[in-house]
mmCIF file with all atom_site columns, C-alpha atoms in Angstrom:
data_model
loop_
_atom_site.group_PDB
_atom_site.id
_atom_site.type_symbol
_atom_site.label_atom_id
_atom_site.label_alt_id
_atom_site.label_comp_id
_atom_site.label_asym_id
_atom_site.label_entity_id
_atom_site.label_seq_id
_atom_site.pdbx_PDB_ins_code
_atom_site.Cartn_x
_atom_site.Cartn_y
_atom_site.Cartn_z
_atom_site.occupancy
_atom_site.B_iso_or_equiv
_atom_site.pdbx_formal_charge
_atom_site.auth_seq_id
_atom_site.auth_comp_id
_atom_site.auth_asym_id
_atom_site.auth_atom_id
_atom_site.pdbx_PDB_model_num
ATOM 1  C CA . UNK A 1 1  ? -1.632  -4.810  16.568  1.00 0.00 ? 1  UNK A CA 1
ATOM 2  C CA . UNK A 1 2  ? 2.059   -4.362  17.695  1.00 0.00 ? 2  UNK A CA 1
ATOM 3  C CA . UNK A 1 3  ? 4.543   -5.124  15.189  1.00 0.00 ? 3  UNK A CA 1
ATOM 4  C CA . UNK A 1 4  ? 6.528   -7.246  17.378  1.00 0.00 ? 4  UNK A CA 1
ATOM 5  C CA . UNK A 1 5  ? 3.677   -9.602  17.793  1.00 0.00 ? 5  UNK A CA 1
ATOM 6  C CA . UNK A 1 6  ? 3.435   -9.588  14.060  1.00 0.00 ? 6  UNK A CA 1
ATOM 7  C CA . UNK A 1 7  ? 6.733   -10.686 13.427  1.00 0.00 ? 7  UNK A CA 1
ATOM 8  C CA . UNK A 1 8  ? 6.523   -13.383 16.367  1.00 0.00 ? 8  UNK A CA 1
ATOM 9  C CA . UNK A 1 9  ? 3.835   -14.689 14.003  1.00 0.00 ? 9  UNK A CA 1
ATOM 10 C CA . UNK A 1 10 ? 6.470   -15.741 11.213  1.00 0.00 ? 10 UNK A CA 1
ATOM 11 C CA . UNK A 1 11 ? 3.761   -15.383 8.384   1.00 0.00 ? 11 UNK A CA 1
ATOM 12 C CA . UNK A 1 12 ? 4.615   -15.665 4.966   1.00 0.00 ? 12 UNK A CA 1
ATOM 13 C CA . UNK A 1 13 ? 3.713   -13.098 2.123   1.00 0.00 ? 13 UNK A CA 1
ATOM 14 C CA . UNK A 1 14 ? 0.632   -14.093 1.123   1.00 0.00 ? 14 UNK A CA 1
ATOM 15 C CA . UNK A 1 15 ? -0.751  -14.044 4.341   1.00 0.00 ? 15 UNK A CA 1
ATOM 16 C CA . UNK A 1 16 ? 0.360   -10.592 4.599   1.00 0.00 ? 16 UNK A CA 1
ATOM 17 C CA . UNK A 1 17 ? -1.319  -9.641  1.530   1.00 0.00 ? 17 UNK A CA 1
ATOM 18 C CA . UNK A 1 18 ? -4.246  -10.993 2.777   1.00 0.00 ? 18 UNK A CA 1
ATOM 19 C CA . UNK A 1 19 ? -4.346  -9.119  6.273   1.00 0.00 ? 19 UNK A CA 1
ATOM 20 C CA . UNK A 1 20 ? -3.533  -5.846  4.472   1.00 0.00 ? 20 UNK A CA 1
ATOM 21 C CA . UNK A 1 21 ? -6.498  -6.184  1.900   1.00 0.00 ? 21 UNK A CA 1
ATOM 22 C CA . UNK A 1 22 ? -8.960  -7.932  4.076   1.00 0.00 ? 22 UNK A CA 1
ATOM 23 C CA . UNK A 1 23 ? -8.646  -6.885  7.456   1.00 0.00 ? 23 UNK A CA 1
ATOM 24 C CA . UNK A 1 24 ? -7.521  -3.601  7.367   1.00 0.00 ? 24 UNK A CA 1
ATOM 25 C CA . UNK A 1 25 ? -9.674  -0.804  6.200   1.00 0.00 ? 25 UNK A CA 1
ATOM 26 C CA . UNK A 1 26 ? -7.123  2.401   5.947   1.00 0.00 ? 26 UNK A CA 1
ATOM 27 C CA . UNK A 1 27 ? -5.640  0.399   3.359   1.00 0.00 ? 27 UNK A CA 1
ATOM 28 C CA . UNK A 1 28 ? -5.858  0.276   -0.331  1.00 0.00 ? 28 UNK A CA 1
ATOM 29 C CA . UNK A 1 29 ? -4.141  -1.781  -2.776  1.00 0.00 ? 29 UNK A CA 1
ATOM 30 C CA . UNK A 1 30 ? -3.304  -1.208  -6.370  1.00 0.00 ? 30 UNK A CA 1
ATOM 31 C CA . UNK A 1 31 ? -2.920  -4.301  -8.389  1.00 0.00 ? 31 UNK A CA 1
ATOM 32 C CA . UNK A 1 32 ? -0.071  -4.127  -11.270 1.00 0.00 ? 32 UNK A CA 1
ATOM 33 C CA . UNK A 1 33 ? 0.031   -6.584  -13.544 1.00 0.00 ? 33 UNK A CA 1
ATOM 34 C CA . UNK A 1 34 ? 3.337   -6.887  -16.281 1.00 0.00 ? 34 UNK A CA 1
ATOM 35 C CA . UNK A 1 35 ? 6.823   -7.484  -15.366 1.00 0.00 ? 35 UNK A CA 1
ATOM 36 C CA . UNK A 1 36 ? 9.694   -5.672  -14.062 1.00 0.00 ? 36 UNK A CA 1
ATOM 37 C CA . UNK A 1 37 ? 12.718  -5.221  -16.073 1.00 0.00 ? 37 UNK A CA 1
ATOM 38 C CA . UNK A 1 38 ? 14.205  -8.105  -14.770 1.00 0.00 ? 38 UNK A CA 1
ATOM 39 C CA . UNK A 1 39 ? 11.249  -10.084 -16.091 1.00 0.00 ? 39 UNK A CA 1
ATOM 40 C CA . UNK A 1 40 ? 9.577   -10.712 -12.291 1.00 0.00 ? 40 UNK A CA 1
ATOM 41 C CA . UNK A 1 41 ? 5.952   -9.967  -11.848 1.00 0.00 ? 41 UNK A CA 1
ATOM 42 C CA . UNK A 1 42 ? 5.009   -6.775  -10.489 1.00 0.00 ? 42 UNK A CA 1
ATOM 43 C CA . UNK A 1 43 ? 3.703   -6.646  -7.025  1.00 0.00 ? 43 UNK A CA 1
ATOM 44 C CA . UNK A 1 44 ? 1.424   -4.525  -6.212  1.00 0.00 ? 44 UNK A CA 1
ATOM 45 C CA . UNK A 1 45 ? 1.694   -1.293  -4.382  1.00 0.00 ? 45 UNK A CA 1
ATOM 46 C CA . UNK A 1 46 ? -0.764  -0.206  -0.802  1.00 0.00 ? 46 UNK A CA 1
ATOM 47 C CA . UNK A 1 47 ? -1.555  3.261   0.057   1.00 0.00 ? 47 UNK A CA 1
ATOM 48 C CA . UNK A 1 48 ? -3.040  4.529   3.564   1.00 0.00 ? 48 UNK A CA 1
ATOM 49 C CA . UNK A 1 49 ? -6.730  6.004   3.778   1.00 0.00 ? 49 UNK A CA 1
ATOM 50 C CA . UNK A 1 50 ? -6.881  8.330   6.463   1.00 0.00 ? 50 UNK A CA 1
ATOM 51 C CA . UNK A 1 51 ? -10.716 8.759   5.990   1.00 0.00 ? 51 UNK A CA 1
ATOM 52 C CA . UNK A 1 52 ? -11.297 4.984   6.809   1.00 0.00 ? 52 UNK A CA 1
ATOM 53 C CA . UNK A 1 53 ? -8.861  5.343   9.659   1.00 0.00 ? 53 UNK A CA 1
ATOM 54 C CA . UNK A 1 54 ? -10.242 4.808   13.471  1.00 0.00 ? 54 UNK A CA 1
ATOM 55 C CA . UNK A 1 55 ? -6.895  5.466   14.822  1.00 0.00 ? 55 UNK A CA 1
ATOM 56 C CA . UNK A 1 56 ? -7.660  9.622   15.454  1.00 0.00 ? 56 UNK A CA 1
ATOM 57 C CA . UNK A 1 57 ? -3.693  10.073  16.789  1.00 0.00 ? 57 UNK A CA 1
ATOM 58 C CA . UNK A 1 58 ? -2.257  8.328   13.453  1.00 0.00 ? 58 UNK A CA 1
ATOM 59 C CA . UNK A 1 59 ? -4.242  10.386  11.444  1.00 0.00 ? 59 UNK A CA 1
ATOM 60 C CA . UNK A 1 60 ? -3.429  12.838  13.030  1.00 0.00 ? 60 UNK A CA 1
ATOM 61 C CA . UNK A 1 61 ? 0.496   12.076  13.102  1.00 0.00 ? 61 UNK A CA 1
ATOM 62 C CA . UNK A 1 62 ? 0.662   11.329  9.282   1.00 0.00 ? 62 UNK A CA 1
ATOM 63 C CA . UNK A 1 63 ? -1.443  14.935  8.525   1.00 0.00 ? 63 UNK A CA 1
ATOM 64 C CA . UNK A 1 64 ? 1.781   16.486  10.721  1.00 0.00 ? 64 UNK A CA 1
ATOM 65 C CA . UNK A 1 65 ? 4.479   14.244  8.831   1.00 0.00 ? 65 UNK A CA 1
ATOM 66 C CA . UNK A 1 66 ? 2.963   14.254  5.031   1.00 0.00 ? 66 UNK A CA 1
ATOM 67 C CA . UNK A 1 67 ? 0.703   17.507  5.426   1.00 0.00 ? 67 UNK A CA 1
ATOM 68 C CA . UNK A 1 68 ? -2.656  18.059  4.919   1.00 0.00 ? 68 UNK A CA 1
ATOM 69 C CA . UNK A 1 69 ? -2.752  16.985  1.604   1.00 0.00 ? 69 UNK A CA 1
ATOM 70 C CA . UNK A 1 70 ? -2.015  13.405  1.982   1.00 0.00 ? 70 UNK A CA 1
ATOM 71 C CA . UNK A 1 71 ? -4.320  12.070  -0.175  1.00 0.00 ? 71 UNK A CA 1
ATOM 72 C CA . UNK A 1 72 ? -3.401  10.099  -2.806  1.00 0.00 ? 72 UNK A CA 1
ATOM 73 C CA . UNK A 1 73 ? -4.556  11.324  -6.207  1.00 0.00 ? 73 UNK A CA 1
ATOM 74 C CA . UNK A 1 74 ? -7.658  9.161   -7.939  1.00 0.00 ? 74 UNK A CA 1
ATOM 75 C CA . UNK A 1 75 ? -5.021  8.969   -11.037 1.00 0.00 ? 75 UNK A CA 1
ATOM 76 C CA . UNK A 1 76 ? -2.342  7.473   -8.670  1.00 0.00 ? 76 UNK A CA 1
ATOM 77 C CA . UNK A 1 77 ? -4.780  4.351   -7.632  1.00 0.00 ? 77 UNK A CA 1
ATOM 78 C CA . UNK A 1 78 ? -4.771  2.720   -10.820 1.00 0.00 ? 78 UNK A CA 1
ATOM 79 C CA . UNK A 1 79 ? -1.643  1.460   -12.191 1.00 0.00 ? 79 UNK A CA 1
ATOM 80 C CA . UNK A 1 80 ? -1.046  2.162   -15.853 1.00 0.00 ? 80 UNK A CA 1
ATOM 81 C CA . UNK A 1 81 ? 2.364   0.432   -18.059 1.00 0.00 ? 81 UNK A CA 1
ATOM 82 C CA . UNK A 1 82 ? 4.690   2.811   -19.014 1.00 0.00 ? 82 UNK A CA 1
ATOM 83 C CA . UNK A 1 83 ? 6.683   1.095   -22.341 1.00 0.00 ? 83 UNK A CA 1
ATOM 84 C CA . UNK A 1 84 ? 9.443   2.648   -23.577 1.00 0.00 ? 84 UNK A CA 1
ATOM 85 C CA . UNK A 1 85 ? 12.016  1.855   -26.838 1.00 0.00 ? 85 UNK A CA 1
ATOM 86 C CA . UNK A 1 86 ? 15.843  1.455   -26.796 1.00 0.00 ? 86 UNK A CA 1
ATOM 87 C CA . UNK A 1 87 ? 17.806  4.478   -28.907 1.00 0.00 ? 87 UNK A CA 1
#
C-alpha cells in the first residue's frame, strides 16, 4: 500500500487500528490500559516484526537504520503501570 492512497482514503482511527492489528502481520500491538496524566485513556503502542515481514528490502532497510538487534525485548511487549507519589 502507498501512503498517499491511504490518506486519499480519509479513514478514521479505529479503522486504522483495525488495519494495523488485522491485516498486517509485521505488526504487533501492545494494549495499555489506565490513564495518562491528564486523565485520557492510554492508547496503545505497535511495534514492527521483521520475522513476519515479506517485504525482504524493508527488512533489510530497518536492520541498516536500527541495527541488527532490532528486536523488541519480550519484557517491552507487555505494558506494565508505573505509579509514582508526590514529595
Amino acid at each position: 500500500m502507498e501512503l498517499k492512497k491511504i490518506n486519499e482514503l480519509n479513514i478514521n482511527k479505529l479503522q486504522l487500528r483495525c488495519i494495523l492489528i488485522h491485516k498486517i502481520e509485521c505488526i504487533g500491538v501492545i494494549f495499555r490500559s489506565g490513564k495518562d496524566a491528564s486523565g485520557k485513556p492510554l492508547d496503545e503502542e505497535y511495534y514492527y516484526i521483521p520475522e513476519k515481514d515479506n517485504d525482504l528490502q524493508r527488512v533489510k532497510l530497518i536492520e541498516d537504520l536500527k541495527g541488527s538487534a532490532s528486536h523488541l525485548r519480550n519484557c517491552r511487549k507487555v505494558h506494565k503501570q508505573y505509579f509514582w507519589k508526590k514529595p
